[in-house]
JSON list of C-alpha atoms in Angstrom, two decimals:
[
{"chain": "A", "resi": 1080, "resn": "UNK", "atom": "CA", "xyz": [-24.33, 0.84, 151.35]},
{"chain": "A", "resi": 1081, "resn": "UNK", "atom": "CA", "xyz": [-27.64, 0.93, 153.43]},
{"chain": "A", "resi": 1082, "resn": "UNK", "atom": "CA", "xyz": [-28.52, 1.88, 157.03]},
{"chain": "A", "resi": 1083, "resn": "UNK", "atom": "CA", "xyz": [-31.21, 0.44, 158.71]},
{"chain": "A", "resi": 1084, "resn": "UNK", "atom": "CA", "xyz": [-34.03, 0.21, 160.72]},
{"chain": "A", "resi": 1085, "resn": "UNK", "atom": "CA", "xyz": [-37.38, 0.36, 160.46]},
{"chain": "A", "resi": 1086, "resn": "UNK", "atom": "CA", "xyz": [-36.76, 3.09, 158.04]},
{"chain": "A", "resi": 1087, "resn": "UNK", "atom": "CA", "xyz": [-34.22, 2.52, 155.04]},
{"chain": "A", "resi": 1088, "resn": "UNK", "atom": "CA", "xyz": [-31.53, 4.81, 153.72]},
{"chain": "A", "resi": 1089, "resn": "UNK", "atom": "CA", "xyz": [-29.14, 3.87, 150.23]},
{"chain": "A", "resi": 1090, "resn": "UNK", "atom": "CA", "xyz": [-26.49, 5.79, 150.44]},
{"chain": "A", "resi": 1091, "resn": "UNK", "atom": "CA", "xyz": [-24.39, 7.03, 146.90]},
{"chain": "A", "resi": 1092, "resn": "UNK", "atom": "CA", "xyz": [-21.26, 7.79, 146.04]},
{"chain": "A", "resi": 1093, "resn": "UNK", "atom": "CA", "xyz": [-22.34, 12.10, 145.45]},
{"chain": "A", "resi": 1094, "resn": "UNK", "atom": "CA", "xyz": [-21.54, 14.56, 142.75]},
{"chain": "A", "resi": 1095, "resn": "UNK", "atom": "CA", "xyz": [-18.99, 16.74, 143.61]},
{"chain": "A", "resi": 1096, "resn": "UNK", "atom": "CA", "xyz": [-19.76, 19.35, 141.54]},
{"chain": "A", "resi": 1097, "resn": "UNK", "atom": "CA", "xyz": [-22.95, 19.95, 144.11]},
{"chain": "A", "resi": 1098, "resn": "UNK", "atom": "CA", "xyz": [-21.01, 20.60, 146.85]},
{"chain": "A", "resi": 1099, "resn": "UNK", "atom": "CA", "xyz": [-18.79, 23.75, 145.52]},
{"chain": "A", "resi": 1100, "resn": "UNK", "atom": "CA", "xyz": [-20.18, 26.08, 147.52]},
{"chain": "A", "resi": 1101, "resn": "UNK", "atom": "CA", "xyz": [-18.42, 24.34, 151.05]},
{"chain": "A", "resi": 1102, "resn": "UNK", "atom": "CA", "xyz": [-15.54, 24.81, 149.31]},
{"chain": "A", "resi": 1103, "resn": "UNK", "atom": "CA", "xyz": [-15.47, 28.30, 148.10]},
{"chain": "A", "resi": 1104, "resn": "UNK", "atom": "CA", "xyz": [-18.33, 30.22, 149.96]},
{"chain": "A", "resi": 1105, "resn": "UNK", "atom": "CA", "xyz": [-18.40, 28.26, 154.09]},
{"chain": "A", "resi": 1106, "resn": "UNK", "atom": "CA", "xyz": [-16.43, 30.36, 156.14]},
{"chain": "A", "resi": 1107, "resn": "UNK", "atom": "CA", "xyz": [-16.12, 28.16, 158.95]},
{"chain": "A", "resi": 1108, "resn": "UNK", "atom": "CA", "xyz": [-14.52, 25.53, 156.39]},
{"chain": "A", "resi": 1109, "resn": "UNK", "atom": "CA", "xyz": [-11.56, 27.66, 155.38]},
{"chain": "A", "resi": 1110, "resn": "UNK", "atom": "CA", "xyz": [-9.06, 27.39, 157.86]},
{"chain": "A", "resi": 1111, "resn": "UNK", "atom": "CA", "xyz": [-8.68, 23.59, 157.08]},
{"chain": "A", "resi": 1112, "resn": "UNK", "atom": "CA", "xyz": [-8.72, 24.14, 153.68]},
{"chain": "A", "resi": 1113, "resn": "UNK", "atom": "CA", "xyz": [-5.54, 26.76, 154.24]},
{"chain": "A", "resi": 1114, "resn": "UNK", "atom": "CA", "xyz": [-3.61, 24.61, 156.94]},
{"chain": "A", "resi": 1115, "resn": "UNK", "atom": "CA", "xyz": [-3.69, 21.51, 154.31]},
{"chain": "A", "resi": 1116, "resn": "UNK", "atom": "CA", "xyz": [-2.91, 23.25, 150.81]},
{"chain": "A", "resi": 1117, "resn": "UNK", "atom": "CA", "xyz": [-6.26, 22.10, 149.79]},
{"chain": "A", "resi": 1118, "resn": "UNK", "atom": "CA", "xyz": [-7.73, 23.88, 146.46]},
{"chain": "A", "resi": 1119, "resn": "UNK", "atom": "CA", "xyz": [-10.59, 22.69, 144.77]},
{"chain": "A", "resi": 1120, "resn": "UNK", "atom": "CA", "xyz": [-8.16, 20.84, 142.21]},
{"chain": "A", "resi": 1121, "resn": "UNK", "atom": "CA", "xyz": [-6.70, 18.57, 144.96]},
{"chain": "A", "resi": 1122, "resn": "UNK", "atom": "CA", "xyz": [-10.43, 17.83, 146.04]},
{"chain": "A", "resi": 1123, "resn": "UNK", "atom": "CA", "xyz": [-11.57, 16.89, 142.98]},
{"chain": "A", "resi": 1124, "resn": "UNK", "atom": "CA", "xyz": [-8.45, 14.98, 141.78]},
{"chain": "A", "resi": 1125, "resn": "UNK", "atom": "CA", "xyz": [-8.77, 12.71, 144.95]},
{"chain": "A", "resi": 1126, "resn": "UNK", "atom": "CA", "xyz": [-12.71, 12.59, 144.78]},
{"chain": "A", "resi": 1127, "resn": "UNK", "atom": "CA", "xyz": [-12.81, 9.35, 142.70]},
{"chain": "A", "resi": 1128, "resn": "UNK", "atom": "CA", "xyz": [-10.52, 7.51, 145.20]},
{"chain": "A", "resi": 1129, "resn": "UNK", "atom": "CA", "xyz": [-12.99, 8.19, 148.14]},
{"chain": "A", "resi": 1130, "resn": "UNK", "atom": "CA", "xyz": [-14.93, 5.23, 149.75]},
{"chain": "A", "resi": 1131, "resn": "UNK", "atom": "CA", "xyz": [-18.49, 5.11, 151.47]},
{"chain": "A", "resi": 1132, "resn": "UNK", "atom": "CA", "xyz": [-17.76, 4.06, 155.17]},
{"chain": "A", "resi": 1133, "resn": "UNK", "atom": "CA", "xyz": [-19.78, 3.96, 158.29]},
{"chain": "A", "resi": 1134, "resn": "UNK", "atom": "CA", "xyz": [-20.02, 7.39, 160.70]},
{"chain": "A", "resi": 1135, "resn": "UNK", "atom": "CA", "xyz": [-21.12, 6.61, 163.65]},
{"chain": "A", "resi": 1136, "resn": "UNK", "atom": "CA", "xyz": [-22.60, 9.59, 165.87]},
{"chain": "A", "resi": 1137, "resn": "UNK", "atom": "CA", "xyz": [-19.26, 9.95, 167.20]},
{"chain": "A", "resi": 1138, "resn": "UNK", "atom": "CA", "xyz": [-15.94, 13.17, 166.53]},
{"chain": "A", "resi": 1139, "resn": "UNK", "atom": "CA", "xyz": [-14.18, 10.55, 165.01]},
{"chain": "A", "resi": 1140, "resn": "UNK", "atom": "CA", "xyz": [-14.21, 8.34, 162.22]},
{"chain": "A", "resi": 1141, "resn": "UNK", "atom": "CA", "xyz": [-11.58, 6.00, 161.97]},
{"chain": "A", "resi": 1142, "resn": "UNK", "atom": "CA", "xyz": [-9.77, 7.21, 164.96]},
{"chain": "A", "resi": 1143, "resn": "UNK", "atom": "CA", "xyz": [-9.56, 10.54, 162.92]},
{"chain": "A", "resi": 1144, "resn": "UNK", "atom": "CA", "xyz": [-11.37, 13.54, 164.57]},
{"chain": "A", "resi": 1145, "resn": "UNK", "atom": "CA", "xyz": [-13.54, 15.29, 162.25]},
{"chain": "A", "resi": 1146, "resn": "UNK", "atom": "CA", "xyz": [-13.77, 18.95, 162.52]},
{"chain": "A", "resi": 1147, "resn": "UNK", "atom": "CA", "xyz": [-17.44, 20.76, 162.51]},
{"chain": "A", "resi": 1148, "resn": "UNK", "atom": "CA", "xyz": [-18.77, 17.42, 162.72]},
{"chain": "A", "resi": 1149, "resn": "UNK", "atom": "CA", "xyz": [-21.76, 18.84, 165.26]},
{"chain": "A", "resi": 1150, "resn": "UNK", "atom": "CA", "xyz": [-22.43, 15.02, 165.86]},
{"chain": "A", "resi": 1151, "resn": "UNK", "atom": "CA", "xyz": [-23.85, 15.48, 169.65]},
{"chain": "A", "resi": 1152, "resn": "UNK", "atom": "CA", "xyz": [-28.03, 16.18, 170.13]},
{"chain": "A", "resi": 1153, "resn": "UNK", "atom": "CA", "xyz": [-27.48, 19.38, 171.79]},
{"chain": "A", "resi": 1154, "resn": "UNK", "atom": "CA", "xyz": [-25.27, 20.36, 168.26]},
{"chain": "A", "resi": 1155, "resn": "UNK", "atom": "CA", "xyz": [-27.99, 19.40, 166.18]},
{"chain": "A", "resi": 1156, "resn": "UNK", "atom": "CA", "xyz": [-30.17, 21.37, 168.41]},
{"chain": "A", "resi": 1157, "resn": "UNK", "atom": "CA", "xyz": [-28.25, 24.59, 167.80]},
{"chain": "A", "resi": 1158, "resn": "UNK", "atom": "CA", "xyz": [-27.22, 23.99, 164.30]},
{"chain": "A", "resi": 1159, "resn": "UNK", "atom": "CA", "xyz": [-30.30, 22.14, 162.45]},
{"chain": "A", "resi": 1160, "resn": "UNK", "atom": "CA", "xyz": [-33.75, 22.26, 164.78]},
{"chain": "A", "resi": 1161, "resn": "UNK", "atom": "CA", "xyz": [-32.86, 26.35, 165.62]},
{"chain": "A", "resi": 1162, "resn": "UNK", "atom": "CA", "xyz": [-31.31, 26.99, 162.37]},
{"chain": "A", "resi": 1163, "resn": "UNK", "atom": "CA", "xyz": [-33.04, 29.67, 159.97]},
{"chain": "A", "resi": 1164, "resn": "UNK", "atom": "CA", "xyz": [-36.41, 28.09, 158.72]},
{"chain": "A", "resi": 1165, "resn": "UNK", "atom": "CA", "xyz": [-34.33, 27.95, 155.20]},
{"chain": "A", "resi": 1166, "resn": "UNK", "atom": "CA", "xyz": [-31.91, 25.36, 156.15]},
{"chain": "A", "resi": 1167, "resn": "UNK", "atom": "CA", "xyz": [-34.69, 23.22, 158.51]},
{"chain": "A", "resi": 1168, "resn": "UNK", "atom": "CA", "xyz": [-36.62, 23.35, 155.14]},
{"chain": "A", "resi": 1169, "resn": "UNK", "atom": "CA", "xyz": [-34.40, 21.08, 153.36]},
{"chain": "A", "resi": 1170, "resn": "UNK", "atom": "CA", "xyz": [-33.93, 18.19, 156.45]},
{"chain": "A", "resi": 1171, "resn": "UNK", "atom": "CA", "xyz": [-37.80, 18.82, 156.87]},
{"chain": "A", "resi": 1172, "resn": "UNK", "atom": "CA", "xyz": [-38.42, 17.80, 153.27]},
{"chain": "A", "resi": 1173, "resn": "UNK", "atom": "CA", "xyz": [-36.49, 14.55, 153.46]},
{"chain": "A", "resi": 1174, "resn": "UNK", "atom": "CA", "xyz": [-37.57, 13.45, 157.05]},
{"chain": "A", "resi": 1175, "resn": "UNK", "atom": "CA", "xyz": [-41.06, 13.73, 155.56]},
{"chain": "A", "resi": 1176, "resn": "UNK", "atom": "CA", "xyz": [-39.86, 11.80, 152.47]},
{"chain": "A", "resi": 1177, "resn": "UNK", "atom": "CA", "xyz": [-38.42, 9.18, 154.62]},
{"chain": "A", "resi": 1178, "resn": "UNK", "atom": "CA", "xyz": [-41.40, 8.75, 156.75]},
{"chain": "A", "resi": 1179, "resn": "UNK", "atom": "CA", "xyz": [-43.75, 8.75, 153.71]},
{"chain": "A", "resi": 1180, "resn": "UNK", "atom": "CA", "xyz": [-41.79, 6.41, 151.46]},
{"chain": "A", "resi": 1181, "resn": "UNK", "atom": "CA", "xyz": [-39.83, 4.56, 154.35]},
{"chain": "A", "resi": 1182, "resn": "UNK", "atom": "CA", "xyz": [-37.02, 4.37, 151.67]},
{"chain": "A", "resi": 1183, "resn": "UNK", "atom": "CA", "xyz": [-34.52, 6.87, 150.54]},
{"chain": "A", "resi": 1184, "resn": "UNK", "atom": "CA", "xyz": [-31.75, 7.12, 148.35]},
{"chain": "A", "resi": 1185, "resn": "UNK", "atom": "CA", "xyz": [-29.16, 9.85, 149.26]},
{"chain": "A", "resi": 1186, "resn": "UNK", "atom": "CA", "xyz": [-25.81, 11.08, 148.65]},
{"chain": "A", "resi": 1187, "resn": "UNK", "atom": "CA", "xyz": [-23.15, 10.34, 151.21]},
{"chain": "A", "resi": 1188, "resn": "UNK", "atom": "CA", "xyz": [-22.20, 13.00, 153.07]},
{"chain": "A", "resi": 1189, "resn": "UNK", "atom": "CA", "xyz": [-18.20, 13.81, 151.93]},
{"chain": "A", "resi": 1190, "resn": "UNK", "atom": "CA", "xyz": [-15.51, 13.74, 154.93]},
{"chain": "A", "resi": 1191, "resn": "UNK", "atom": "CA", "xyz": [-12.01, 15.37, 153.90]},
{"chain": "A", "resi": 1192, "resn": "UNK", "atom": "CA", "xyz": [-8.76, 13.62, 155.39]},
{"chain": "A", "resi": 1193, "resn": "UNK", "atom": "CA", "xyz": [-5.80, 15.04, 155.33]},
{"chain": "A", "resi": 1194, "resn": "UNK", "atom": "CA", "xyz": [-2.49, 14.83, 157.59]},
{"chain": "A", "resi": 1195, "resn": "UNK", "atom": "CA", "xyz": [-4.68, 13.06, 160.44]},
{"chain": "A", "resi": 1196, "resn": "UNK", "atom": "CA", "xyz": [-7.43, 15.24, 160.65]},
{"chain": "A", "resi": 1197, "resn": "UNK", "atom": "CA", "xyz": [-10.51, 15.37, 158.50]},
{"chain": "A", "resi": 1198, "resn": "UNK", "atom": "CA", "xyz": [-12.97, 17.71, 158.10]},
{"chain": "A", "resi": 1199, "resn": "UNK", "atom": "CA", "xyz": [-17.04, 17.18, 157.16]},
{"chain": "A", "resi": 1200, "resn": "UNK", "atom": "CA", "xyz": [-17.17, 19.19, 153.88]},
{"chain": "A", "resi": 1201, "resn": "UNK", "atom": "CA", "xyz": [-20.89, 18.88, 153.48]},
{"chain": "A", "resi": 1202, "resn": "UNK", "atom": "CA", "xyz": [-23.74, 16.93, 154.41]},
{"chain": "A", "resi": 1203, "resn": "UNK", "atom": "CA", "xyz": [-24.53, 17.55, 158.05]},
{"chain": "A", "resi": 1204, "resn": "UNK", "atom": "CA", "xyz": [-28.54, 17.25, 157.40]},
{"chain": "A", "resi": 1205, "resn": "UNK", "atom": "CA", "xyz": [-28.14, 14.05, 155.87]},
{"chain": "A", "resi": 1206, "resn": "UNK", "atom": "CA", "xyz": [-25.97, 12.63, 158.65]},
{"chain": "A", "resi": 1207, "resn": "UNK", "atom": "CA", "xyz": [-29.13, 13.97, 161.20]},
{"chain": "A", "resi": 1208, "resn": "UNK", "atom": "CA", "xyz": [-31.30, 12.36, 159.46]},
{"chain": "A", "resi": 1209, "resn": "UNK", "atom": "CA", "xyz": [-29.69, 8.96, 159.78]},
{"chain": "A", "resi": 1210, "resn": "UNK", "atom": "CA", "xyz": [-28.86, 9.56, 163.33]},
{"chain": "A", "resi": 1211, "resn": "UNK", "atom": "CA", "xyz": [-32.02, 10.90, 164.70]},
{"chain": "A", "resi": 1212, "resn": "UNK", "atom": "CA", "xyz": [-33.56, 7.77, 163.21]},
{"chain": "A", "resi": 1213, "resn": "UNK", "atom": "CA", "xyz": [-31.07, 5.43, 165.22]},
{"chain": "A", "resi": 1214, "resn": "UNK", "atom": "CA", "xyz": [-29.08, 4.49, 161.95]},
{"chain": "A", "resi": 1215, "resn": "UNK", "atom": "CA", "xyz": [-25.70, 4.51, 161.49]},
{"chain": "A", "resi": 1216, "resn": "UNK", "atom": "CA", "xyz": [-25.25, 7.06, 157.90]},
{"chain": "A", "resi": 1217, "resn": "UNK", "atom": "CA", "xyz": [-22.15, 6.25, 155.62]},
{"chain": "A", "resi": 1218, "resn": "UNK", "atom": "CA", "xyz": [-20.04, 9.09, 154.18]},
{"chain": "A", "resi": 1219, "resn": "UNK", "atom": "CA", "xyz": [-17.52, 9.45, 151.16]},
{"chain": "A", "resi": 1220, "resn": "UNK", "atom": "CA", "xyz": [-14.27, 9.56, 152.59]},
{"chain": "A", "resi": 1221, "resn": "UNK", "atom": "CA", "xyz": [-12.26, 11.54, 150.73]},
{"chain": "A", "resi": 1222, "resn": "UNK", "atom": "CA", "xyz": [-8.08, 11.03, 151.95]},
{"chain": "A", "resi": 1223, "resn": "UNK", "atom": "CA", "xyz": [-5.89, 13.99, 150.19]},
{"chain": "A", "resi": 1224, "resn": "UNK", "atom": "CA", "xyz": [-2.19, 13.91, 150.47]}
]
């Protein structure tokens, strides 16, 4: 899938493998994880069943709110441009990339579902990237039973 605008960004199904650490290290994360049953076992066994869709800057995504989805500007101002110069670094790096090559490919950001709630596992500079650029980002969408 692509998002547009002036700017271009491809957006991949991601490995899920680089994304362990939300699951066992984020403590903010955990209290989904505990309310749902979800282990990492679930998460992977349902991985290959997820599907890129549109995220629109919004707390929902398919009429599902997303937990920690920080999707408003004064969020990203509190968790991304104020964050330690560490995590900036990263969302620096591709914003450069972006502007330099006008074309990126990146992994989609992974939403969990479960029970009508979801919660964005990973990927929040990737989504700010998109958004701060005007374009509408697609995530893997990830629905565990």
């Amino acid at each position: 899938m692509r998002s547009t605008s002036s700017l271009n960004i491809d957006w991949v199904q991601p490995e899920l493998a680089a994304e362990e650490w939300e699951f066992f290290h984020h403590p903010a994360k955990q209290p989904f994880y505990q309310k749902h049953g979800i282990n990492w076992e679930k998460i992977a066994a349902g991985f290959a069943a997820g599907r890129l869709v549109p995220y629109l800057r919004s707390v929902e995504i398919e009429g599902i709110p997303v937990q920690l989805s920080h999707h408003t500007f004064d969020d990203y101002t509190r968790y991304l441009a104020k964050a330690k110069r560490g995590y900036r670094l990263n969302y620096n790096k591709m914003e450069d990339a972006l502007q330099r090559e006008g074309r990126l490919i990146l992994p989609a950001p992974i939403i969990l579902q479960s029970e009508g709630e979801a919660l964005l596992f990973s990927g929040y500079r990737r989504l700010c990237l998109a958004w701060n650029y005007g374009m509408v980002p697609y995530v893997w969408l990830v629905t565990l039973s």
